[in-house]
Amino acid sequence: MVQDGAKISDDKKGEYCFYRYHVPDPIYFQSQCKVTIQQIGNSSVEKIRSLIKNGANIKPVFFIKQEGGRLGSDIFNLKGNPPITYGLLDTSFEGGINNPFFDNKNFGMNFYRTDELASTAYFYLDKPFNNLNTQVSVADENKKGSFGYDLAFLKKYHKDLVLLKNGDASLIVLPKYQGRVMTSTAEGEKGFSFGWINHDLIAANKLTPHFNAFGGEERFWLGPEGGQFSIYFKPNTEFKFENWYVPPSLDTEGFDLIATTNTEAVFNKKIHLLNYSGTPFDLEVNRKIKLLSSENITNALGVKTGASIKAVGFETENKVKNIGQFPWTKNTGQLSIWVLSMLQANDHTTVFVPYQHGDETKLGKIVTDDYFGKLDTTRLQVKNGHLLFKADAKQRSKIGISPLRATSMAASYDAENKVLTIIQFTLPQGKTDYVNSLWQMQSEPFKGDALNAYTDGPVDGKQMGKFYELEGSSPAMALLPGDTQMHIQKTIHLKGNDTDLNALTLKLLGVTLSEIKL
């Protein structure tokens, strides 16, 4: 039971000091213990109004009214005359403490205060110990936006979290979210966390019906999303959002963790699906995630990085096997491997997509940009050999590049945080059949995109989050029973000063840093 006492109790002066913090039973802790202190005060309404007017840092909480009785209006003597209380934080008194309702002299008030707070804490050891670090600086705590913050947060809700680490380069993988890479860093726990994470949704621990946008900088999905072979719409339903559902195996069901080392994790999942046309699919997914070494990153990029550059990279190897009894054909529908990222967006982030030059009559249009409405030049610009796409999460929009126009890479540049991100993905030569994900019955269901970029934005006043995506897809999988197809995707983040980043963009993309801006 909490004990209390009063150091000062002077009715004449109206001065009181009391405490309520002694706990007779010990509270045990192993490494840290956080104690919060509530500091409150009490006085007349007239006095508190005067203090607030003079700039006192106090917040009215509730009012105490004492009616008549033998004690009259003496608000400091409550025995035998129980007060009536009015919670200011729980009610809607217009003007707060200045509401005329509280002008009566029988009112007193409790308030929170933040001035002149001092405290002493005692703790007892279970054995002698020297060199104790008894002071913890606020600066030692990981701030929101750092990898350490996200690591601590996700550990609270996912006890099976997998941490892959090589020096300061680290990434977090969650089996419960289909072996999803949630985020990564190049600079240890204090470093910038590259993946977008929906902290509120995860903490709420409540599932949503259509799609649970948990976040994560790389997740495994399957296509197509729309059309007569869609696996996101049930047969004979309209292609509207209220009928769109992500299959549980790609949303709420976990993947089995098969093996893990300091730098690798392997997952497995057997999945059953039914497409819009009524075709059943039985498949087995094997997903291997590898944290890349510095040498791996240099080899993948083909260039050495400058002295200021901090890098982290990972590769995912995604295999799908037809474990059913029937072949996957164009007549009844085929699936594709679809690997998507969710990265942190801001006003100074731009996606860079190179494309193949060529005759439009042979290669088709350069970009599809009308998924959610045609984009103007403030959102999308087509340059000579590349295009720029705004990734500020202020307007929901998406672009797609066909396999005839795509190259096997894309990039983004976050000028605010000095981060260049590169993705590289499997783009088999000669393969042009890619599933079409448009939300409509399609005349060409295998004329889809090999690469997509997406930025979230408000729709009817609501928004999933401040993120953008880079998405790579495999060709449509024409698999006989027992056959397997694989899609590999690499993600590399490079953080450093403008000089070294500019040298990289010139070598990797053929443009200066200043040219990757909208």
mmCIF file of C-alpha atoms in Angstrom, residues 85-458:
data_model
loop_
_atom_site.group_PDB
_atom_site.id
_atom_site.type_symbol
_atom_site.label_atom_id
_atom_site.label_comp_id
_atom_site.label_asym_id
_atom_site.label_seq_id
_atom_site.Cartn_x
_atom_site.Cartn_y
_atom_site.Cartn_z
ATOM 1 C CA THR A 85 -15.157 18.156 -7.819
ATOM 2 C CA TYR A 86 -15.196 19.198 -11.485
ATOM 3 C CA GLY A 87 -12.635 17.556 -13.792
ATOM 4 C CA LEU A 88 -11.389 20.243 -16.141
ATOM 5 C CA LEU A 89 -9.604 17.771 -18.419
ATOM 6 C CA ASP A 90 -12.692 15.545 -18.717
ATOM 7 C CA THR A 91 -15.307 18.225 -19.349
ATOM 8 C CA SER A 92 -15.833 21.056 -21.788
ATOM 9 C CA PHE A 93 -15.778 24.262 -19.734
ATOM 10 C CA GLU A 94 -15.295 26.962 -22.352
ATOM 11 C CA GLY A 95 -12.371 29.149 -21.400
ATOM 12 C CA GLY A 96 -11.123 26.650 -18.819
ATOM 13 C CA ILE A 97 -10.201 28.290 -15.540
ATOM 14 C CA ASN A 98 -11.501 31.655 -16.785
ATOM 15 C CA ASN A 99 -15.063 30.357 -17.135
ATOM 16 C CA PRO A 100 -17.349 32.521 -14.927
ATOM 17 C CA PHE A 101 -18.726 29.323 -13.388
ATOM 18 C CA PHE A 102 -15.598 29.185 -11.215
ATOM 19 C CA ASP A 103 -15.819 32.774 -9.954
ATOM 20 C CA ASN A 104 -17.437 31.661 -6.676
ATOM 21 C CA LYS A 105 -15.054 32.080 -3.752
ATOM 22 C CA ASN A 106 -15.923 28.567 -2.532
ATOM 23 C CA PHE A 107 -13.831 27.111 -5.363
ATOM 24 C CA GLY A 108 -10.295 25.780 -5.010
ATOM 25 C CA MET A 109 -8.213 24.115 -7.674
ATOM 26 C CA ASN A 110 -5.649 21.347 -8.152
ATOM 27 C CA PHE A 111 -3.089 21.784 -10.913
ATOM 28 C CA TYR A 112 -0.101 20.053 -12.429
ATOM 29 C CA ARG A 113 3.188 21.897 -12.093
ATOM 30 C CA THR A 114 6.611 21.482 -13.688
ATOM 31 C CA ASP A 115 8.640 24.042 -11.755
ATOM 32 C CA GLU A 116 11.207 23.424 -9.026
ATOM 33 C CA LEU A 117 11.053 19.625 -9.102
ATOM 34 C CA ALA A 118 13.745 17.710 -7.252
ATOM 35 C CA SER A 119 13.896 14.081 -6.192
ATOM 36 C CA THR A 120 16.200 11.511 -4.638
ATOM 37 C CA ALA A 121 16.099 7.796 -5.399
ATOM 38 C CA TYR A 122 17.558 4.962 -3.340
ATOM 39 C CA PHE A 123 18.258 1.468 -4.557
ATOM 40 C CA TYR A 124 19.739 -1.571 -2.824
ATOM 41 C CA LEU A 125 22.080 -4.178 -4.294
ATOM 42 C CA ASP A 126 21.805 -7.901 -3.637
ATOM 43 C CA LYS A 127 25.618 -8.095 -3.418
ATOM 44 C CA PRO A 128 28.626 -5.716 -3.271
ATOM 45 C CA PHE A 129 29.496 -4.140 -6.612
ATOM 46 C CA ASN A 130 31.849 -1.348 -7.655
ATOM 47 C CA ASN A 131 31.990 1.080 -10.578
ATOM 48 C CA LEU A 132 28.241 1.464 -10.910
ATOM 49 C CA ASN A 133 27.006 3.766 -13.658
ATOM 50 C CA THR A 134 24.141 5.336 -11.755
ATOM 51 C CA GLN A 135 23.409 8.112 -14.221
ATOM 52 C CA VAL A 136 21.605 7.516 -17.495
ATOM 53 C CA SER A 137 21.666 10.419 -19.888
ATOM 54 C CA VAL A 138 18.660 11.217 -22.025
ATOM 55 C CA ALA A 139 21.115 11.319 -24.920
ATOM 56 C CA ASP A 140 21.819 7.604 -24.348
ATOM 57 C CA GLU A 141 18.231 6.697 -25.216
ATOM 58 C CA ASN A 142 17.492 5.789 -28.814
ATOM 59 C CA LYS A 143 15.328 8.436 -30.471
ATOM 60 C CA LYS A 144 12.344 7.702 -32.666
ATOM 61 C CA GLY A 145 13.601 7.282 -36.208
ATOM 62 C CA SER A 146 16.713 5.421 -35.080
ATOM 63 C CA PHE A 147 17.322 1.716 -35.606
ATOM 64 C CA GLY A 148 17.653 1.187 -31.854
ATOM 65 C CA TYR A 149 14.213 2.668 -31.262
ATOM 66 C CA ASP A 150 12.617 0.366 -33.842
ATOM 67 C CA LEU A 151 14.533 -2.638 -32.503
ATOM 68 C CA ALA A 152 13.317 -2.036 -28.936
ATOM 69 C CA PHE A 153 9.765 -1.388 -30.141
ATOM 70 C CA LEU A 154 9.530 -4.536 -32.267
ATOM 71 C CA LYS A 155 11.038 -6.703 -29.521
ATOM 72 C CA LYS A 156 8.063 -5.752 -27.323
ATOM 73 C CA TYR A 157 5.591 -7.291 -29.770
ATOM 74 C CA HIS A 158 7.663 -9.973 -31.530
ATOM 75 C CA LYS A 159 9.601 -12.277 -29.250
ATOM 76 C CA ASP A 160 10.779 -14.315 -32.273
ATOM 77 C CA LEU A 161 12.402 -11.281 -33.944
ATOM 78 C CA VAL A 162 15.514 -12.139 -35.969
ATOM 79 C CA LEU A 163 18.410 -9.664 -35.894
ATOM 80 C CA LEU A 164 21.046 -10.004 -38.605
ATOM 81 C CA LYS A 165 24.213 -8.079 -37.870
ATOM 82 C CA ASN A 166 27.691 -7.454 -39.281
ATOM 83 C CA GLY A 167 29.450 -4.602 -37.479
ATOM 84 C CA ASP A 168 27.234 -1.496 -37.604
ATOM 85 C CA ALA A 169 25.201 -2.920 -40.498
ATOM 86 C CA SER A 170 22.050 -4.586 -39.171
ATOM 87 C CA LEU A 171 18.554 -5.578 -40.206
ATOM 88 C CA ILE A 172 15.435 -6.824 -38.456
ATOM 89 C CA VAL A 173 13.386 -9.724 -39.861
ATOM 90 C CA LEU A 174 10.004 -10.892 -38.556
ATOM 91 C CA PRO A 175 8.786 -14.473 -39.123
ATOM 92 C CA LYS A 176 5.215 -13.472 -38.181
ATOM 93 C CA TYR A 177 5.102 -11.016 -41.098
ATOM 94 C CA GLN A 178 6.085 -13.559 -43.791
ATOM 95 C CA GLY A 179 9.838 -13.315 -43.190
ATOM 96 C CA ARG A 180 9.648 -9.559 -43.749
ATOM 97 C CA VAL A 181 12.675 -7.280 -43.533
ATOM 98 C CA MET A 182 11.255 -4.561 -41.299
ATOM 99 C CA THR A 183 14.158 -2.126 -41.363
ATOM 100 C CA SER A 184 17.928 -1.798 -41.588
ATOM 101 C CA THR A 185 20.724 0.563 -40.622
ATOM 102 C CA ALA A 186 24.298 1.280 -41.647
ATOM 103 C CA GLU A 187 25.333 3.008 -38.417
ATOM 104 C CA GLY A 188 24.379 0.794 -35.468
ATOM 105 C CA GLU A 189 21.536 1.369 -33.029
ATOM 106 C CA LYS A 190 21.929 5.165 -33.092
ATOM 107 C CA GLY A 191 21.817 5.176 -36.882
ATOM 108 C CA PHE A 192 18.977 6.095 -39.209
ATOM 109 C CA SER A 193 16.287 3.413 -39.601
ATOM 110 C CA PHE A 194 15.585 3.036 -43.329
ATOM 111 C CA GLY A 195 12.329 1.076 -43.284
ATOM 112 C CA TRP A 196 8.913 2.607 -42.653
ATOM 113 C CA ILE A 197 7.165 0.946 -39.707
ATOM 114 C CA ASN A 198 3.541 1.431 -38.700
ATOM 115 C CA HIS A 199 4.127 1.665 -34.942
ATOM 116 C CA ASP A 200 0.510 2.537 -34.162
ATOM 117 C CA LEU A 201 -0.976 -0.463 -35.985
ATOM 118 C CA ILE A 202 1.490 -2.910 -34.449
ATOM 119 C CA ALA A 203 0.966 -1.521 -30.937
ATOM 120 C CA ALA A 204 -2.830 -1.648 -31.323
ATOM 121 C CA ASN A 205 -2.610 -5.422 -31.883
ATOM 122 C CA LYS A 206 -5.842 -5.328 -33.888
ATOM 123 C CA LEU A 207 -6.117 -6.663 -37.421
ATOM 124 C CA THR A 208 -7.837 -4.765 -40.200
ATOM 125 C CA PRO A 209 -10.003 -6.591 -42.769
ATOM 126 C CA HIS A 210 -8.477 -5.690 -46.141
ATOM 127 C CA PHE A 211 -4.760 -5.230 -45.516
ATOM 128 C CA ASN A 212 -2.597 -4.755 -42.450
ATOM 129 C CA ALA A 213 -0.019 -2.137 -43.388
ATOM 130 C CA PHE A 214 2.538 -3.125 -40.757
ATOM 131 C CA GLY A 215 5.285 -1.555 -42.862
ATOM 132 C CA GLY A 216 8.660 -3.116 -43.523
ATOM 133 C CA GLU A 217 11.345 -2.298 -46.017
ATOM 134 C CA GLU A 218 10.884 -5.513 -47.977
ATOM 135 C CA ARG A 219 7.964 -7.934 -48.024
ATOM 136 C CA PHE A 220 7.036 -10.965 -50.134
ATOM 137 C CA TRP A 221 3.806 -10.835 -52.140
ATOM 138 C CA LEU A 222 2.384 -12.571 -55.192
ATOM 139 C CA GLY A 223 0.678 -11.130 -58.280
ATOM 140 C CA PRO A 224 -1.572 -10.408 -60.035
ATOM 141 C CA GLU A 225 -3.505 -7.932 -57.940
ATOM 142 C CA GLY A 226 -6.347 -7.251 -60.385
ATOM 143 C CA GLY A 227 -7.958 -8.727 -63.480
ATOM 144 C CA GLN A 228 -9.506 -12.081 -64.256
ATOM 145 C CA PHE A 229 -6.570 -13.930 -62.665
ATOM 146 C CA SER A 230 -6.358 -11.805 -59.524
ATOM 147 C CA ILE A 231 -5.750 -13.490 -56.174
ATOM 148 C CA TYR A 232 -6.928 -10.393 -54.245
ATOM 149 C CA PHE A 233 -10.572 -10.504 -55.448
ATOM 150 C CA LYS A 234 -12.978 -13.371 -54.980
ATOM 151 C CA PRO A 235 -14.715 -14.767 -58.085
ATOM 152 C CA ASN A 236 -17.609 -12.736 -59.474
ATOM 153 C CA THR A 237 -16.955 -9.619 -57.378
ATOM 154 C CA GLU A 238 -16.522 -6.070 -58.661
ATOM 155 C CA PHE A 239 -13.032 -4.584 -58.756
ATOM 156 C CA LYS A 240 -13.674 -2.147 -55.923
ATOM 157 C CA PHE A 241 -11.750 -1.560 -52.719
ATOM 158 C CA GLU A 242 -14.499 -3.039 -50.544
ATOM 159 C CA ASN A 243 -13.957 -6.371 -52.358
ATOM 160 C CA TRP A 244 -10.136 -6.251 -52.303
ATOM 161 C CA TYR A 245 -8.461 -8.486 -49.699
ATOM 162 C CA VAL A 246 -4.822 -9.472 -49.306
ATOM 163 C CA PRO A 247 -4.670 -13.271 -48.865
ATOM 164 C CA PRO A 248 -3.990 -14.164 -45.191
ATOM 165 C CA SER A 249 -0.868 -16.101 -46.196
ATOM 166 C CA LEU A 250 0.606 -12.797 -47.419
ATOM 167 C CA ASP A 251 -0.783 -10.621 -44.640
ATOM 168 C CA THR A 252 -1.530 -12.179 -41.243
ATOM 169 C CA GLU A 253 -0.024 -15.678 -41.376
ATOM 170 C CA GLY A 254 3.624 -16.169 -40.467
ATOM 171 C CA PHE A 255 6.347 -18.007 -42.358
ATOM 172 C CA ASP A 256 8.274 -20.808 -40.655
ATOM 173 C CA LEU A 257 11.854 -19.937 -39.706
ATOM 174 C CA ILE A 258 13.949 -22.869 -40.939
ATOM 175 C CA ALA A 259 17.496 -21.731 -40.219
ATOM 176 C CA THR A 260 19.407 -18.649 -39.132
ATOM 177 C CA THR A 261 22.981 -17.430 -38.684
ATOM 178 C CA ASN A 262 24.403 -14.010 -37.785
ATOM 179 C CA THR A 263 23.867 -12.826 -41.364
ATOM 180 C CA GLU A 264 21.229 -15.128 -42.910
ATOM 181 C CA ALA A 265 17.680 -16.310 -42.257
ATOM 182 C CA VAL A 266 15.693 -18.911 -44.218
ATOM 183 C CA PHE A 267 11.873 -19.203 -44.244
ATOM 184 C CA ASN A 268 9.324 -21.641 -45.657
ATOM 185 C CA LYS A 269 5.569 -21.530 -46.210
ATOM 186 C CA LYS A 270 3.003 -23.742 -47.974
ATOM 187 C CA ILE A 271 0.168 -21.694 -49.470
ATOM 188 C CA HIS A 272 -3.211 -22.437 -51.061
ATOM 189 C CA LEU A 273 -4.870 -19.750 -53.212
ATOM 190 C CA LEU A 274 -7.891 -19.374 -55.477
ATOM 191 C CA ASN A 275 -7.885 -16.812 -58.287
ATOM 192 C CA TYR A 276 -10.744 -14.713 -59.657
ATOM 193 C CA SER A 277 -11.413 -17.282 -62.391
ATOM 194 C CA GLY A 278 -11.705 -20.098 -59.838
ATOM 195 C CA THR A 279 -8.305 -21.692 -60.469
ATOM 196 C CA PRO A 280 -6.698 -23.244 -57.359
ATOM 197 C CA PHE A 281 -2.963 -22.861 -56.667
ATOM 198 C CA ASP A 282 -0.919 -24.948 -54.267
ATOM 199 C CA LEU A 283 2.607 -23.674 -53.822
ATOM 200 C CA GLU A 284 5.602 -23.728 -51.521
ATOM 201 C CA VAL A 285 7.601 -20.568 -50.831
ATOM 202 C CA ASN A 286 11.239 -20.627 -49.756
ATOM 203 C CA ARG A 287 12.681 -17.233 -48.839
ATOM 204 C CA LYS A 288 16.314 -16.641 -47.912
ATOM 205 C CA ILE A 289 17.502 -13.283 -46.553
ATOM 206 C CA LYS A 290 21.203 -12.437 -46.525
ATOM 207 C CA LEU A 291 22.901 -9.410 -44.978
ATOM 208 C CA LEU A 292 25.551 -8.321 -47.481
ATOM 209 C CA SER A 293 29.170 -7.765 -46.493
ATOM 210 C CA SER A 294 31.106 -4.667 -47.570
ATOM 211 C CA GLU A 295 32.740 -6.764 -50.280
ATOM 212 C CA ASN A 296 29.338 -8.022 -51.447
ATOM 213 C CA ILE A 297 28.082 -4.429 -51.736
ATOM 214 C CA THR A 298 31.151 -3.292 -53.679
ATOM 215 C CA ASN A 299 30.777 -6.228 -56.076
ATOM 216 C CA ALA A 300 27.041 -5.591 -56.529
ATOM 217 C CA LEU A 301 27.594 -1.911 -57.302
ATOM 218 C CA GLY A 302 30.737 -2.401 -59.338
ATOM 219 C CA VAL A 303 32.329 0.679 -57.756
ATOM 220 C CA LYS A 304 34.082 1.558 -54.520
ATOM 221 C CA THR A 305 32.436 4.018 -52.171
ATOM 222 C CA GLY A 306 33.986 7.175 -50.683
ATOM 223 C CA ALA A 307 35.373 7.483 -47.172
ATOM 224 C CA SER A 308 32.249 9.092 -45.700
ATOM 225 C CA ILE A 309 29.860 6.444 -47.018
ATOM 226 C CA LYS A 310 28.181 4.126 -44.533
ATOM 227 C CA ALA A 311 26.454 1.225 -46.288
ATOM 228 C CA VAL A 312 24.050 -1.591 -45.537
ATOM 229 C CA GLY A 313 22.635 -4.041 -48.043
ATOM 230 C CA PHE A 314 20.668 -7.250 -48.147
ATOM 231 C CA GLU A 315 19.638 -9.799 -50.728
ATOM 232 C CA THR A 316 16.477 -11.889 -50.756
ATOM 233 C CA GLU A 317 16.237 -15.121 -52.717
ATOM 234 C CA ASN A 318 12.567 -15.933 -53.293
ATOM 235 C CA LYS A 319 11.601 -19.341 -54.688
ATOM 236 C CA VAL A 320 8.110 -20.572 -55.565
ATOM 237 C CA LYS A 321 7.387 -24.246 -56.291
ATOM 238 C CA ASN A 322 4.208 -25.653 -57.818
ATOM 239 C CA ILE A 323 3.245 -28.429 -55.382
ATOM 240 C CA GLY A 324 -0.219 -28.907 -56.916
ATOM 241 C CA GLN A 325 -1.430 -31.444 -59.437
ATOM 242 C CA PHE A 326 -1.982 -29.077 -62.357
ATOM 243 C CA PRO A 327 0.248 -26.848 -64.517
ATOM 244 C CA TRP A 328 -0.079 -23.063 -64.326
ATOM 245 C CA THR A 329 -1.175 -21.884 -67.764
ATOM 246 C CA LYS A 330 -2.169 -18.644 -69.463
ATOM 247 C CA ASN A 331 -5.687 -19.960 -69.970
ATOM 248 C CA THR A 332 -6.410 -20.428 -66.263
ATOM 249 C CA GLY A 333 -3.961 -17.949 -64.764
ATOM 250 C CA GLN A 334 -0.390 -17.679 -63.588
ATOM 251 C CA LEU A 335 1.255 -16.105 -60.564
ATOM 252 C CA SER A 336 4.293 -13.852 -60.211
ATOM 253 C CA ILE A 337 6.712 -13.139 -57.372
ATOM 254 C CA TRP A 338 6.240 -9.562 -56.223
ATOM 255 C CA VAL A 339 8.773 -7.989 -53.820
ATOM 256 C CA LEU A 340 7.832 -4.617 -52.323
ATOM 257 C CA SER A 341 9.508 -2.119 -50.040
ATOM 258 C CA MET A 342 8.164 0.500 -47.657
ATOM 259 C CA LEU A 343 10.711 3.260 -47.116
ATOM 260 C CA GLN A 344 10.446 6.534 -45.191
ATOM 261 C CA ALA A 345 9.196 9.386 -47.335
ATOM 262 C CA ASN A 346 9.771 13.124 -46.999
ATOM 263 C CA ASP A 347 9.503 16.254 -49.128
ATOM 264 C CA HIS A 348 13.042 15.798 -50.458
ATOM 265 C CA THR A 349 12.913 12.191 -51.688
ATOM 266 C CA THR A 350 12.900 11.380 -55.417
ATOM 267 C CA VAL A 351 12.758 8.002 -57.176
ATOM 268 C CA PHE A 352 15.113 7.550 -60.138
ATOM 269 C CA VAL A 353 14.188 4.920 -62.773
ATOM 270 C CA PRO A 354 16.366 4.284 -65.848
ATOM 271 C CA TYR A 355 14.594 2.987 -68.951
ATOM 272 C CA GLN A 356 15.507 1.459 -72.313
ATOM 273 C CA HIS A 357 15.549 3.770 -75.330
ATOM 274 C CA GLY A 358 13.676 2.598 -78.391
ATOM 275 C CA ASP A 359 10.802 2.917 -80.833
ATOM 276 C CA GLU A 360 7.485 3.116 -79.025
ATOM 277 C CA THR A 361 5.846 0.959 -81.689
ATOM 278 C CA LYS A 362 8.232 -1.846 -80.716
ATOM 279 C CA LEU A 363 8.885 -1.276 -77.015
ATOM 280 C CA GLY A 364 5.621 0.357 -76.014
ATOM 281 C CA LYS A 365 5.172 3.459 -73.887
ATOM 282 C CA ILE A 366 7.931 4.464 -71.481
ATOM 283 C CA VAL A 367 5.839 4.562 -68.321
ATOM 284 C CA THR A 368 2.338 3.842 -67.076
ATOM 285 C CA ASP A 369 1.409 6.714 -64.778
ATOM 286 C CA ASP A 370 -2.387 6.722 -64.501
ATOM 287 C CA TYR A 371 -3.018 4.042 -61.873
ATOM 288 C CA PHE A 372 -4.564 6.621 -59.538
ATOM 289 C CA GLY A 373 -4.943 9.488 -61.977
ATOM 290 C CA LYS A 374 -2.619 11.094 -64.497
ATOM 291 C CA LEU A 375 0.489 12.716 -62.969
ATOM 292 C CA ASP A 376 1.688 16.216 -63.820
ATOM 293 C CA THR A 377 5.307 17.342 -64.114
ATOM 294 C CA THR A 378 5.548 18.229 -60.426
ATOM 295 C CA ARG A 379 5.095 14.503 -59.670
ATOM 296 C CA LEU A 380 6.719 12.791 -62.671
ATOM 297 C CA GLN A 381 9.274 13.898 -65.247
ATOM 298 C CA VAL A 382 10.502 11.772 -68.135
ATOM 299 C CA LYS A 383 14.093 12.640 -69.011
ATOM 300 C CA ASN A 384 16.510 11.303 -71.606
ATOM 301 C CA GLY A 385 17.040 7.697 -70.465
ATOM 302 C CA HIS A 386 15.537 8.039 -66.995
ATOM 303 C CA LEU A 387 12.516 9.356 -65.167
ATOM 304 C CA LEU A 388 12.024 11.091 -61.825
ATOM 305 C CA PHE A 389 9.085 10.341 -59.532
ATOM 306 C CA LYS A 390 8.155 12.370 -56.440
ATOM 307 C CA ALA A 391 8.155 10.247 -53.256
ATOM 308 C CA ASP A 392 6.834 12.649 -50.619
ATOM 309 C CA ALA A 393 3.728 10.657 -49.552
ATOM 310 C CA LYS A 394 1.524 13.688 -50.274
ATOM 311 C CA GLN A 395 -0.360 12.315 -53.284
ATOM 312 C CA ARG A 396 -1.239 8.669 -53.732
ATOM 313 C CA SER A 397 0.371 7.697 -57.027
ATOM 314 C CA LYS A 398 2.061 4.821 -58.822
ATOM 315 C CA ILE A 399 4.138 4.276 -61.936
ATOM 316 C CA GLY A 400 4.988 1.107 -63.861
ATOM 317 C CA ILE A 401 7.739 0.139 -66.297
ATOM 318 C CA SER A 402 7.237 -2.778 -68.710
ATOM 319 C CA PRO A 403 9.872 -5.523 -69.110
ATOM 320 C CA LEU A 404 10.744 -4.121 -72.548
ATOM 321 C CA ARG A 405 11.532 -0.707 -71.058
ATOM 322 C CA ALA A 406 12.896 -1.688 -67.645
ATOM 323 C CA THR A 407 16.484 -2.219 -66.589
ATOM 324 C CA SER A 408 17.398 -4.445 -63.653
ATOM 325 C CA MET A 409 17.718 -1.577 -61.181
ATOM 326 C CA ALA A 410 16.099 1.532 -59.747
ATOM 327 C CA ALA A 411 17.153 4.087 -57.156
ATOM 328 C CA SER A 412 15.956 6.832 -54.848
ATOM 329 C CA TYR A 413 17.666 9.794 -53.229
ATOM 330 C CA ASP A 414 16.646 11.249 -49.871
ATOM 331 C CA ALA A 415 18.286 14.686 -49.860
ATOM 332 C CA GLU A 416 17.128 15.403 -46.311
ATOM 333 C CA ASN A 417 18.950 12.440 -44.755
ATOM 334 C CA LYS A 418 21.690 12.119 -47.416
ATOM 335 C CA VAL A 419 20.695 8.585 -48.412
ATOM 336 C CA LEU A 420 21.050 6.961 -51.828
ATOM 337 C CA THR A 421 19.091 3.705 -52.139
ATOM 338 C CA ILE A 422 19.664 1.184 -54.932
ATOM 339 C CA ILE A 423 17.547 -1.865 -55.732
ATOM 340 C CA GLN A 424 18.667 -4.563 -58.151
ATOM 341 C CA PHE A 425 16.385 -7.401 -59.237
ATOM 342 C CA THR A 426 16.157 -10.379 -61.558
ATOM 343 C CA LEU A 427 15.138 -9.328 -65.093
ATOM 344 C CA PRO A 428 15.517 -12.373 -67.383
ATOM 345 C CA GLN A 429 16.332 -11.506 -70.983
ATOM 346 C CA GLY A 430 13.699 -12.474 -73.506
ATOM 347 C CA LYS A 431 10.947 -12.865 -70.891
ATOM 348 C CA THR A 432 8.110 -10.443 -71.633
ATOM 349 C CA ASP A 433 5.074 -12.104 -70.039
ATOM 350 C CA TYR A 434 4.409 -10.259 -66.776
ATOM 351 C CA VAL A 435 1.079 -10.369 -64.944
ATOM 352 C CA ASN A 436 -1.198 -7.353 -65.309
ATOM 353 C CA SER A 437 -2.496 -6.003 -61.984
ATOM 354 C CA LEU A 438 -4.962 -3.367 -63.199
ATOM 355 C CA TRP A 439 -8.307 -3.550 -61.379
ATOM 356 C CA GLN A 440 -10.402 -4.491 -64.411
ATOM 357 C CA MET A 441 -11.109 -7.356 -66.781
ATOM 358 C CA GLN A 442 -8.143 -7.326 -69.138
ATOM 359 C CA SER A 443 -7.670 -7.954 -72.834
ATOM 360 C CA GLU A 444 -3.919 -8.417 -72.222
ATOM 361 C CA PRO A 445 -3.498 -10.074 -68.783
ATOM 362 C CA PHE A 446 0.203 -10.764 -69.394
ATOM 363 C CA LYS A 447 1.279 -7.264 -70.411
ATOM 364 C CA GLY A 448 2.130 -6.056 -66.920
ATOM 365 C CA ASP A 449 5.031 -4.255 -65.263
ATOM 366 C CA ALA A 450 8.462 -5.535 -64.268
ATOM 367 C CA LEU A 451 9.087 -2.531 -61.993
ATOM 368 C CA ASN A 452 6.788 -0.250 -60.016
ATOM 369 C CA ALA A 453 7.201 2.713 -57.720
ATOM 370 C CA TYR A 454 4.476 3.915 -55.383
ATOM 371 C CA THR A 455 4.014 6.747 -52.925
ATOM 372 C CA ASP A 456 1.241 6.815 -50.399
ATOM 373 C CA GLY A 457 -0.971 9.840 -49.896
ATOM 374 C CA PRO A 458 -4.260 10.915 -48.343
#
